[in-house]
Amino acid sequence: MAGDRNENGGVEEEGGNARDGSIRGFESLYHLLGASLKPETFQEVSRWILGLNCGKALGSIQLPDSATVLSSKHDFDFQAFCFEASKESLRQPRLVRVGLIQNSIELPTTSPFLDQKRAIMQKLKPMIDAAGASGVNILCLQEAWMMPFAFCTREKSWCEFAEPIDGETTQFLQDFARKYNMVIVSPILERDLNHGETIWNTAVIIGNHGNIIGKHRKNHIPRVGDFNESTYYMEGNTGHPVFETAFGKIAVNICYGRHHPLNWLAFGLNGAEIVFNPSATVGELSEPMWPIEARNAAIANSYFVGSINRVGTESFPNPFTSGDGKPQHADFGLFYGSSYFSAPDASCSPSLSRYRDGLIISDMDLNLCRQLKDKWGFRMTARYELYAELFSEYLKPDFKPQVVVDPCLQKTPS
Ligand SMILES: NC(=O)NCCC(=O)O
């Protein structure tokens, strides 16, 4: 029954795995639950899945018709929410509207590289326009948005996609930043012309006047599954910068950095209020982790997180192996989209589609960050001096783990 359509229109393979990326014909688990449960049960389930923001279910926001028309015409998922904070007597609310874009590539990976890049840029135009028309203040794109995620192949020709931080795609986005008075976070493959033309996985931060505020280079480079990124670029050398923009203090934890709690922590220690996690990750590898890690980081660090994953299955001209004994293959598996927001009070938004391009927008009152710091006191109760002491010991070649052995244990020499 491979390729059959189920009752919801999803294309299934044997075993119920959706070949089209849908979950039994639905865009997301949330949609499936919404359609399958009685309304009062769904309301209760939502409370458990998404948490409560200021004691209430997350609100949605009205979007302008001009933006919803773009989403229908260009067939992208479009959702919008609102995270509130409690009213304070001494501070005004600090409202910011934030957008995340997820997308598939547009042309086959066998097309000329420039055509591939320009086709993605064209595809993004109406989505960025929809964000602009909706009054988004800060917009973040997905990891290496201007190219296929070819780092599974180990082939070096893909390095041709790399650009300096003021290159073509930055210039393309600078026009939108100026037009819509919008900060744009643009994760690209960077070629550093001043340092031997080396390559980095970099997020360029474009200010709302179209200026380049700065850049951050991916700190943690994966060596897992088909993610052979260390063939292309090394661990970043830009630390954990927080960029103070017209709309709030933002930082970027690029993809695999989300598995490293200390990476999240460092952005928090530098004062981030919103951390973006532009990603490229596939279902079989990481999907059970996706709804947990960013949400946990938002809780532990009292900031908002915007998580973005690309969409679709990308196939490459030459097959490659994964070093796991399985047959060689030419595609990476399904990039499962599902971009979403997490808030410091443990609430989160539903996620975008698992298989369609999408724009998710959320209003957030940044006052919530301090309110959660005051409530839970994680910064105050952390024992940084203990951790610092452990790290300085751990880094020594003769480090011995602090283990107290039960004297009753019969130790056999290992
Ligand atoms: N792009 C990237 O770092 N992917 C690694 C896999 C993962 O972190 O899920």
Short mmCIF file of C-alpha atoms and ligand atoms in Angstrom, two decimals:
data_model
loop_
_atom_site.label_atom_id
_atom_site.label_comp_id
_atom_site.label_asym_id
_atom_site.label_seq_id
_atom_site.Cartn_x
_atom_site.Cartn_y
_atom_site.Cartn_z
CA MET A 1 0.00 0.00 0.00
CA ALA A 2 2.95 2.31 -0.50
CA GLY A 3 1.82 5.69 -1.75
CA ASP A 4 -1.84 5.32 -0.65
CA ARG A 5 -3.69 8.38 0.55
CA ASN A 6 -5.23 8.14 4.00
CA GLU A 7 -8.63 9.56 4.94
CA ASN A 8 -7.09 13.00 5.59
CA GLY A 9 -5.35 13.22 2.23
CA GLY A 10 -1.85 12.39 3.54
CA VAL A 11 0.39 10.17 1.41
CA GLU A 12 1.49 7.18 3.43
CA GLU A 13 4.04 4.48 3.10
CA GLU A 14 3.84 1.12 4.75
CA GLY A 15 3.96 1.47 8.53
CA GLY A 16 2.09 4.81 8.50
CA ASN A 17 5.13 7.04 7.86
CA ALA A 18 4.04 10.01 5.85
CA ARG A 19 6.00 10.34 2.63
CA ASP A 20 4.69 13.86 2.06
CA GLY A 21 5.82 14.96 5.55
CA SER A 22 2.28 15.23 6.87
CA ILE A 23 1.15 13.47 10.03
CA ARG A 24 -1.65 11.30 8.67
CA GLY A 25 -2.60 14.15 6.35
CA PHE A 26 -2.25 16.93 8.94
CA GLU A 27 0.27 19.77 8.91
CA SER A 28 1.33 19.11 12.49
CA LEU A 29 0.56 17.03 15.55
CA TYR A 30 -1.33 20.02 16.93
CA HIS A 31 -3.61 20.11 13.88
CA LEU A 32 -4.16 16.36 14.11
CA LEU A 33 -5.16 16.64 17.76
CA GLY A 34 -7.38 19.64 17.05
CA ALA A 35 -9.25 17.69 14.38
CA SER A 36 -9.43 14.44 16.34
CA LEU A 37 -10.41 15.51 19.87
CA LYS A 38 -13.59 17.00 21.23
CA PRO A 39 -13.14 20.80 21.63
CA GLU A 40 -13.11 20.69 25.45
CA THR A 41 -10.62 17.81 25.44
CA PHE A 42 -8.44 19.62 22.89
CA GLN A 43 -8.48 22.73 25.10
CA GLU A 44 -7.26 20.68 28.05
CA VAL A 45 -4.63 18.88 25.96
CA SER A 46 -3.41 22.24 24.57
CA ARG A 47 -2.90 23.48 28.11
CA TRP A 48 -0.57 20.57 28.74
CA ILE A 49 1.24 20.76 25.43
CA LEU A 50 1.68 24.53 25.15
CA GLY A 51 1.55 25.60 28.79
CA LEU A 52 -0.09 28.81 29.94
CA ASN A 53 1.12 32.35 29.34
CA CYS A 54 0.30 34.61 32.31
CA GLY A 55 -2.19 31.95 33.42
CA LYS A 56 -4.06 31.89 30.09
CA ALA A 57 -3.98 30.04 26.80
CA LEU A 58 -1.70 31.79 24.32
CA GLY A 59 -3.60 34.45 22.38
CA SER A 60 -3.55 34.81 18.60
CA ILE A 61 -3.22 38.10 16.71
CA GLN A 62 -5.10 39.54 13.77
CA LEU A 63 -2.97 39.88 10.66
CA PRO A 64 -3.53 42.33 7.82
CA ASP A 65 -5.38 41.04 4.76
CA SER A 66 -2.46 42.03 2.53
CA ALA A 67 -0.29 39.49 4.39
CA THR A 68 -2.84 36.66 4.46
CA VAL A 69 -3.44 37.16 0.73
CA LEU A 70 0.29 36.63 0.15
CA SER A 71 0.23 33.41 2.19
CA SER A 72 -2.69 32.02 0.15
CA LYS A 73 -1.27 33.10 -3.19
CA HIS A 74 2.20 31.68 -2.49
CA ASP A 75 0.98 28.71 -0.46
CA PHE A 76 2.85 29.16 2.81
CA ASP A 77 1.63 28.42 6.31
CA PHE A 78 1.00 31.62 8.24
CA GLN A 79 0.31 31.69 11.98
CA ALA A 80 0.49 34.41 14.61
CA PHE A 81 0.40 34.48 18.41
CA CYS A 82 0.88 36.82 21.34
CA PHE A 83 2.92 36.27 24.52
CA GLU A 84 1.84 38.67 27.24
CA ALA A 85 3.57 39.78 30.43
CA SER A 86 2.06 41.02 33.68
CA LYS A 87 1.42 44.74 33.92
CA GLU A 88 4.15 46.53 35.89
CA SER A 89 3.76 49.82 37.72
CA LEU A 90 7.20 51.28 36.90
CA ARG A 91 7.92 49.97 33.40
CA GLN A 92 5.86 50.29 30.25
CA PRO A 93 5.31 47.03 28.30
CA ARG A 94 8.17 46.35 25.88
CA LEU A 95 6.29 44.93 22.92
CA VAL A 96 8.11 43.50 19.95
CA ARG A 97 6.76 41.58 16.96
CA VAL A 98 9.01 38.74 15.84
CA GLY A 99 8.86 36.54 12.73
CA LEU A 100 10.46 33.24 11.70
CA ILE A 101 10.56 31.90 8.13
CA GLN A 102 10.96 28.23 7.20
CA ASN A 103 11.30 27.09 3.61
CA SER A 104 12.28 24.35 1.22
CA ILE A 105 14.75 24.91 -1.59
CA GLU A 106 13.23 25.82 -4.93
CA LEU A 107 15.29 24.17 -7.69
CA PRO A 108 16.90 20.72 -7.89
CA THR A 109 20.43 20.63 -6.50
CA THR A 110 21.67 19.79 -10.02
CA SER A 111 20.71 23.27 -11.30
CA PRO A 112 23.40 25.95 -11.75
CA PHE A 113 24.32 27.28 -8.30
CA LEU A 114 23.43 30.90 -9.04
CA ASP A 115 20.00 29.84 -10.31
CA GLN A 116 19.44 27.84 -7.12
CA LYS A 117 20.37 30.75 -4.88
CA ARG A 118 18.35 33.32 -6.83
CA ALA A 119 15.30 31.00 -6.91
CA ILE A 120 15.36 30.76 -3.11
CA MET A 121 15.66 34.54 -2.89
CA GLN A 122 12.63 34.92 -5.20
CA LYS A 123 10.66 32.40 -3.16
CA LEU A 124 11.38 34.30 0.07
CA LYS A 125 10.29 37.68 -1.29
CA PRO A 126 6.52 37.28 -0.66
CA MET A 127 7.19 35.74 2.74
CA ILE A 128 9.38 38.67 3.80
CA ASP A 129 6.79 41.05 2.35
CA ALA A 130 4.12 39.32 4.46
CA ALA A 131 6.31 39.79 7.54
CA GLY A 132 6.86 43.44 6.63
CA ALA A 133 3.16 44.04 5.95
CA SER A 134 2.41 42.49 9.36
CA GLY A 135 4.69 44.96 11.11
CA VAL A 136 7.33 42.43 12.13
CA ASN A 137 10.20 44.17 13.97
CA ILE A 138 12.71 41.31 13.98
CA LEU A 139 12.76 38.52 11.39
CA CYS A 140 14.99 35.43 11.39
CA LEU A 141 15.59 33.07 8.47
CA GLN A 142 16.69 29.42 8.64
CA GLU A 143 20.28 28.15 8.80
CA ALA A 144 22.17 28.55 5.49
CA TRP A 145 18.91 29.70 3.92
CA MET A 146 20.50 30.64 0.60
CA MET A 147 21.53 27.13 -0.44
CA PRO A 148 20.69 23.45 -0.18
CA PHE A 149 22.02 21.87 3.03
CA ALA A 150 24.69 20.04 1.03
CA PHE A 151 27.00 19.35 3.96
CA CYS A 152 26.05 15.67 3.91
CA THR A 153 27.92 15.16 0.64
CA ARG A 154 31.46 16.13 1.70
CA GLU A 155 31.90 17.49 -1.84
CA LYS A 156 33.71 20.81 -1.98
CA SER A 157 31.91 22.33 -4.94
CA TRP A 158 29.16 23.52 -2.55
CA CYS A 159 31.69 25.96 -1.05
CA GLU A 160 30.91 28.13 -4.07
CA PHE A 161 27.74 29.22 -2.28
CA ALA A 162 29.78 30.96 0.43
CA GLU A 163 29.65 34.77 0.44
CA PRO A 164 31.25 37.59 2.42
CA ILE A 165 28.95 39.00 5.07
CA ASP A 166 28.19 42.01 2.85
CA GLY A 167 27.57 39.79 -0.19
CA GLU A 168 24.58 39.33 -2.48
CA THR A 169 22.11 37.85 -0.01
CA THR A 170 22.90 40.46 2.65
CA GLN A 171 22.35 43.21 0.10
CA PHE A 172 19.06 41.58 -0.91
CA LEU A 173 17.88 41.60 2.72
CA GLN A 174 19.20 45.09 3.48
CA ASP A 175 16.56 46.50 1.08
CA PHE A 176 13.79 44.75 3.04
CA ALA A 177 15.26 45.87 6.36
CA ARG A 178 15.14 49.50 5.19
CA LYS A 179 11.72 49.17 3.54
CA TYR A 180 10.05 47.63 6.58
CA ASN A 181 12.17 49.14 9.40
CA MET A 182 12.95 45.54 10.35
CA VAL A 183 15.95 43.84 11.94
CA ILE A 184 16.78 40.71 9.90
CA VAL A 185 18.90 37.76 11.08
CA SER A 186 20.37 36.09 8.02
CA PRO A 187 22.21 32.78 8.53
CA ILE A 188 24.50 32.16 5.55
CA LEU A 189 27.55 30.22 4.48
CA GLU A 190 30.24 32.86 4.93
CA ARG A 191 33.53 33.27 3.10
CA ASP A 192 35.93 35.35 5.16
CA LEU A 193 37.98 37.16 2.52
CA ASN A 194 40.30 38.76 5.08
CA HIS A 195 41.36 35.47 6.62
CA GLY A 196 42.52 33.26 3.78
CA GLU A 197 39.04 32.93 2.25
CA THR A 198 38.03 30.52 5.01
CA ILE A 199 34.45 29.38 5.37
CA TRP A 200 32.14 29.76 8.35
CA ASN A 201 28.53 29.04 9.21
CA THR A 202 27.46 32.55 10.13
CA ALA A 203 24.44 34.61 11.07
CA VAL A 204 24.55 38.20 9.80
CA ILE A 205 22.59 40.68 11.90
CA ILE A 206 21.11 43.41 9.70
CA GLY A 207 19.81 46.46 11.54
CA ASN A 208 16.47 48.17 10.83
CA HIS A 209 18.28 50.90 8.86
CA GLY A 210 19.78 48.28 6.55
CA ASN A 211 23.13 48.50 8.34
CA ILE A 212 25.16 45.42 9.30
CA ILE A 213 25.22 45.33 13.11
CA GLY A 214 27.49 42.31 13.35
CA LYS A 215 27.83 38.58 12.89
CA HIS A 216 27.91 35.40 14.89
CA ARG A 217 29.63 32.20 13.80
CA LYS A 218 28.23 28.79 14.73
CA ASN A 219 29.98 27.55 17.86
CA HIS A 220 29.28 23.82 17.77
CA ILE A 221 29.81 21.88 14.55
CA PRO A 222 27.99 18.53 14.33
CA ARG A 223 29.58 15.19 13.63
CA VAL A 224 26.40 13.17 13.71
CA GLY A 225 24.41 11.26 11.10
CA ASP A 226 24.84 12.83 7.69
CA PHE A 227 25.79 16.20 9.15
CA ASN A 228 29.38 16.29 7.90
CA GLU A 229 29.71 20.02 8.43
CA SER A 230 33.21 19.81 9.87
CA THR A 231 34.37 19.04 6.31
CA TYR A 232 33.43 22.60 5.42
CA TYR A 233 33.94 24.91 8.39
CA MET A 234 35.36 25.00 11.87
CA GLU A 235 33.95 25.98 15.26
CA GLY A 236 33.12 29.69 15.35
CA ASN A 237 35.43 32.31 16.84
CA THR A 238 32.93 35.03 17.73
CA GLY A 239 32.02 33.96 21.28
CA HIS A 240 28.46 34.58 22.44
CA PRO A 241 27.58 38.07 21.24
CA VAL A 242 24.31 39.72 22.10
CA PHE A 243 23.21 42.39 19.65
CA GLU A 244 21.41 45.37 21.11
CA THR A 245 18.94 46.32 18.38
CA ALA A 246 16.23 48.97 18.18
CA PHE A 247 13.75 46.31 19.31
CA GLY A 248 15.57 44.34 21.99
CA LYS A 249 18.70 42.36 22.79
CA ILE A 250 19.03 39.37 20.50
CA ALA A 251 21.45 36.48 19.98
CA VAL A 252 21.76 33.52 17.63
CA ASN A 253 22.43 29.93 18.69
CA ILE A 254 22.93 28.21 15.35
CA CYS A 255 21.38 24.73 15.02
CA TYR A 256 23.49 22.07 16.75
CA GLY A 257 24.34 24.60 19.49
CA ARG A 258 20.87 23.84 20.87
CA HIS A 259 22.14 20.56 22.29
CA HIS A 260 24.64 22.48 24.43
CA PRO A 261 23.01 24.01 27.52
CA LEU A 262 26.12 26.09 28.26
CA ASN A 263 25.91 27.69 24.83
CA TRP A 264 22.36 28.78 25.65
CA LEU A 265 23.53 29.93 29.08
CA ALA A 266 26.33 32.09 27.66
CA PHE A 267 23.90 34.10 25.53
CA GLY A 268 21.75 34.54 28.62
CA LEU A 269 24.69 35.72 30.74
CA ASN A 270 25.39 38.34 28.08
CA GLY A 271 21.85 39.61 28.49
CA ALA A 272 19.90 38.17 25.53
CA GLU A 273 16.14 38.67 25.60
CA ILE A 274 15.42 36.71 22.43
CA VAL A 275 17.67 33.91 21.13
CA PHE A 276 17.10 32.56 17.63
CA ASN A 277 17.92 28.96 16.78
CA PRO A 278 18.08 28.77 12.98
CA SER A 279 18.42 25.08 12.15
CA ALA A 280 18.55 22.37 9.54
CA THR A 281 17.67 19.03 11.03
CA VAL A 282 15.95 15.83 9.93
CA GLY A 283 13.17 13.74 11.39
CA GLU A 284 14.86 10.46 12.10
CA LEU A 285 17.71 12.17 13.93
CA SER A 286 16.22 14.85 16.13
CA GLU A 287 12.44 15.23 15.99
CA PRO A 288 11.76 14.00 19.54
CA MET A 289 14.28 16.56 20.84
CA TRP A 290 12.93 19.50 18.83
CA PRO A 291 9.99 20.51 21.05
CA ILE A 292 12.02 20.14 24.25
CA GLU A 293 15.47 21.70 23.95
CA ALA A 294 14.59 25.28 22.96
CA ARG A 295 11.70 25.37 25.38
CA ASN A 296 13.96 24.24 28.17
CA ALA A 297 16.52 26.90 27.22
CA ALA A 298 13.84 29.61 27.34
CA ILE A 299 12.84 28.46 30.83
CA ALA A 300 16.37 28.04 32.21
CA ASN A 301 17.62 31.37 30.83
CA SER A 302 14.53 33.56 31.19
CA TYR A 303 14.44 34.61 27.55
CA PHE A 304 12.36 33.98 24.45
CA VAL A 305 13.52 31.50 21.80
CA GLY A 306 12.58 31.38 18.12
CA SER A 307 13.31 27.95 16.61
CA ILE A 308 13.42 27.51 12.83
CA ASN A 309 13.93 24.36 10.77
CA ARG A 310 13.98 24.02 7.00
CA VAL A 311 11.41 22.06 5.04
CA GLY A 312 11.43 19.21 2.53
CA THR A 313 13.75 16.51 1.26
CA GLU A 314 16.89 17.58 -0.60
CA SER A 315 18.48 15.11 -3.02
CA PHE A 316 22.02 15.38 -4.27
CA PRO A 317 23.65 14.24 -7.51
CA ASN A 318 26.00 11.69 -5.92
CA PRO A 319 25.09 9.16 -3.24
CA PHE A 320 26.92 9.23 0.10
CA THR A 321 27.17 6.92 3.09
CA SER A 322 26.50 7.69 6.74
CA GLY A 323 29.11 5.46 8.32
CA ASP A 324 26.34 3.39 9.92
CA GLY A 325 26.52 0.33 7.68
CA LYS A 326 23.31 1.27 5.87
CA PRO A 327 23.22 1.52 2.06
CA GLN A 328 24.42 4.68 0.38
CA HIS A 329 21.74 7.22 -0.41
CA ALA A 330 21.43 10.58 -2.14
CA ASP A 331 19.07 12.48 0.15
CA PHE A 332 19.33 13.82 3.66
CA GLY A 333 15.89 12.69 4.84
CA LEU A 334 13.02 14.99 5.72
CA PHE A 335 13.68 18.45 7.10
CA TYR A 336 10.55 18.64 9.21
CA GLY A 337 9.90 22.39 9.53
CA SER A 338 7.88 22.79 12.76
CA SER A 339 9.28 26.22 13.61
CA TYR A 340 7.92 27.67 16.84
CA PHE A 341 8.41 30.12 19.73
CA SER A 342 9.15 29.39 23.39
CA ALA A 343 8.73 31.83 26.25
CA PRO A 344 10.49 32.15 29.62
CA ASP A 345 7.31 31.20 31.49
CA ALA A 346 7.37 27.69 29.89
CA SER A 347 4.60 28.46 27.42
CA CYS A 348 5.16 27.93 23.73
CA SER A 349 3.35 28.45 20.45
CA PRO A 350 2.01 25.69 18.24
CA SER A 351 4.50 24.92 15.48
CA LEU A 352 4.35 25.69 11.79
CA SER A 353 3.66 22.98 9.22
CA ARG A 354 5.87 19.92 9.13
CA TYR A 355 6.14 20.03 5.34
CA ARG A 356 5.11 23.44 3.97
CA ASP A 357 6.96 26.72 3.84
CA GLY A 358 5.80 29.04 6.57
CA LEU A 359 5.94 32.31 8.44
CA ILE A 360 5.20 32.34 12.15
CA ILE A 361 4.82 35.66 13.93
CA SER A 362 4.56 36.40 17.60
CA ASP A 363 4.14 39.49 19.69
CA MET A 364 6.13 39.30 22.88
CA ASP A 365 6.36 41.61 25.84
CA LEU A 366 10.03 41.47 26.77
CA ASN A 367 9.14 42.47 30.34
CA LEU A 368 8.32 38.78 30.80
CA CYS A 369 12.07 37.98 30.90
CA ARG A 370 12.74 39.97 34.06
CA GLN A 371 9.44 38.91 35.59
CA LEU A 372 10.50 35.27 35.32
CA LYS A 373 13.98 36.06 36.67
CA ASP A 374 12.34 37.65 39.70
CA LYS A 375 9.90 34.78 40.11
CA TRP A 376 12.24 31.81 39.83
CA GLY A 377 15.58 33.43 40.67
CA PHE A 378 17.61 31.09 38.46
CA ARG A 379 20.33 33.71 37.95
CA MET A 380 20.46 34.37 41.68
CA THR A 381 20.48 30.73 42.77
CA ALA A 382 22.95 29.49 40.14
CA ARG A 383 26.34 28.55 41.62
CA TYR A 384 28.61 29.98 38.94
CA GLU A 385 31.65 29.88 41.24
CA LEU A 386 31.19 26.12 41.72
CA TYR A 387 30.82 25.54 38.00
CA ALA A 388 33.84 27.76 37.24
CA GLU A 389 35.93 25.79 39.72
CA LEU A 390 34.85 22.47 38.18
CA PHE A 391 35.59 23.70 34.65
CA SER A 392 39.06 24.91 35.56
CA GLU A 393 39.81 21.47 37.07
CA TYR A 394 38.17 19.59 34.20
CA LEU A 395 40.34 21.36 31.65
CA LYS A 396 43.51 20.07 33.28
CA PRO A 397 45.01 16.95 31.63
CA ASP A 398 45.27 15.22 35.05
CA PHE A 399 41.61 15.88 35.97
CA LYS A 400 40.04 13.19 38.15
CA PRO A 401 36.21 13.03 38.32
CA GLN A 402 34.84 13.70 41.80
CA VAL A 403 33.45 10.26 42.56
CA VAL A 404 33.00 8.89 46.05
CA VAL A 405 33.12 5.10 45.93
CA ASP A 406 31.10 3.02 48.33
CA PRO A 407 33.84 1.26 50.37
CA CYS A 408 31.65 -1.88 50.36
CA LEU A 409 31.93 -2.15 46.57
CA GLN A 410 34.18 -4.97 45.41
CA LYS A 411 36.23 -3.15 42.75
CA THR A 412 37.51 -5.32 39.93
CA PRO A 413 40.40 -3.77 37.99
CA SER A 414 39.12 -2.46 34.64
N1 LIG B 1 22.64 21.89 11.09
C1 LIG B 1 23.00 21.16 12.14
O1 LIG B 1 23.86 21.57 12.92
N2 LIG B 1 22.39 19.98 12.28
C2 LIG B 1 22.82 18.99 13.21
C3 LIG B 1 21.74 18.07 13.60
C4 LIG B 1 20.93 18.57 14.74
O2 LIG B 1 21.43 19.32 15.57
O3 LIG B 1 19.79 18.19 14.83
#
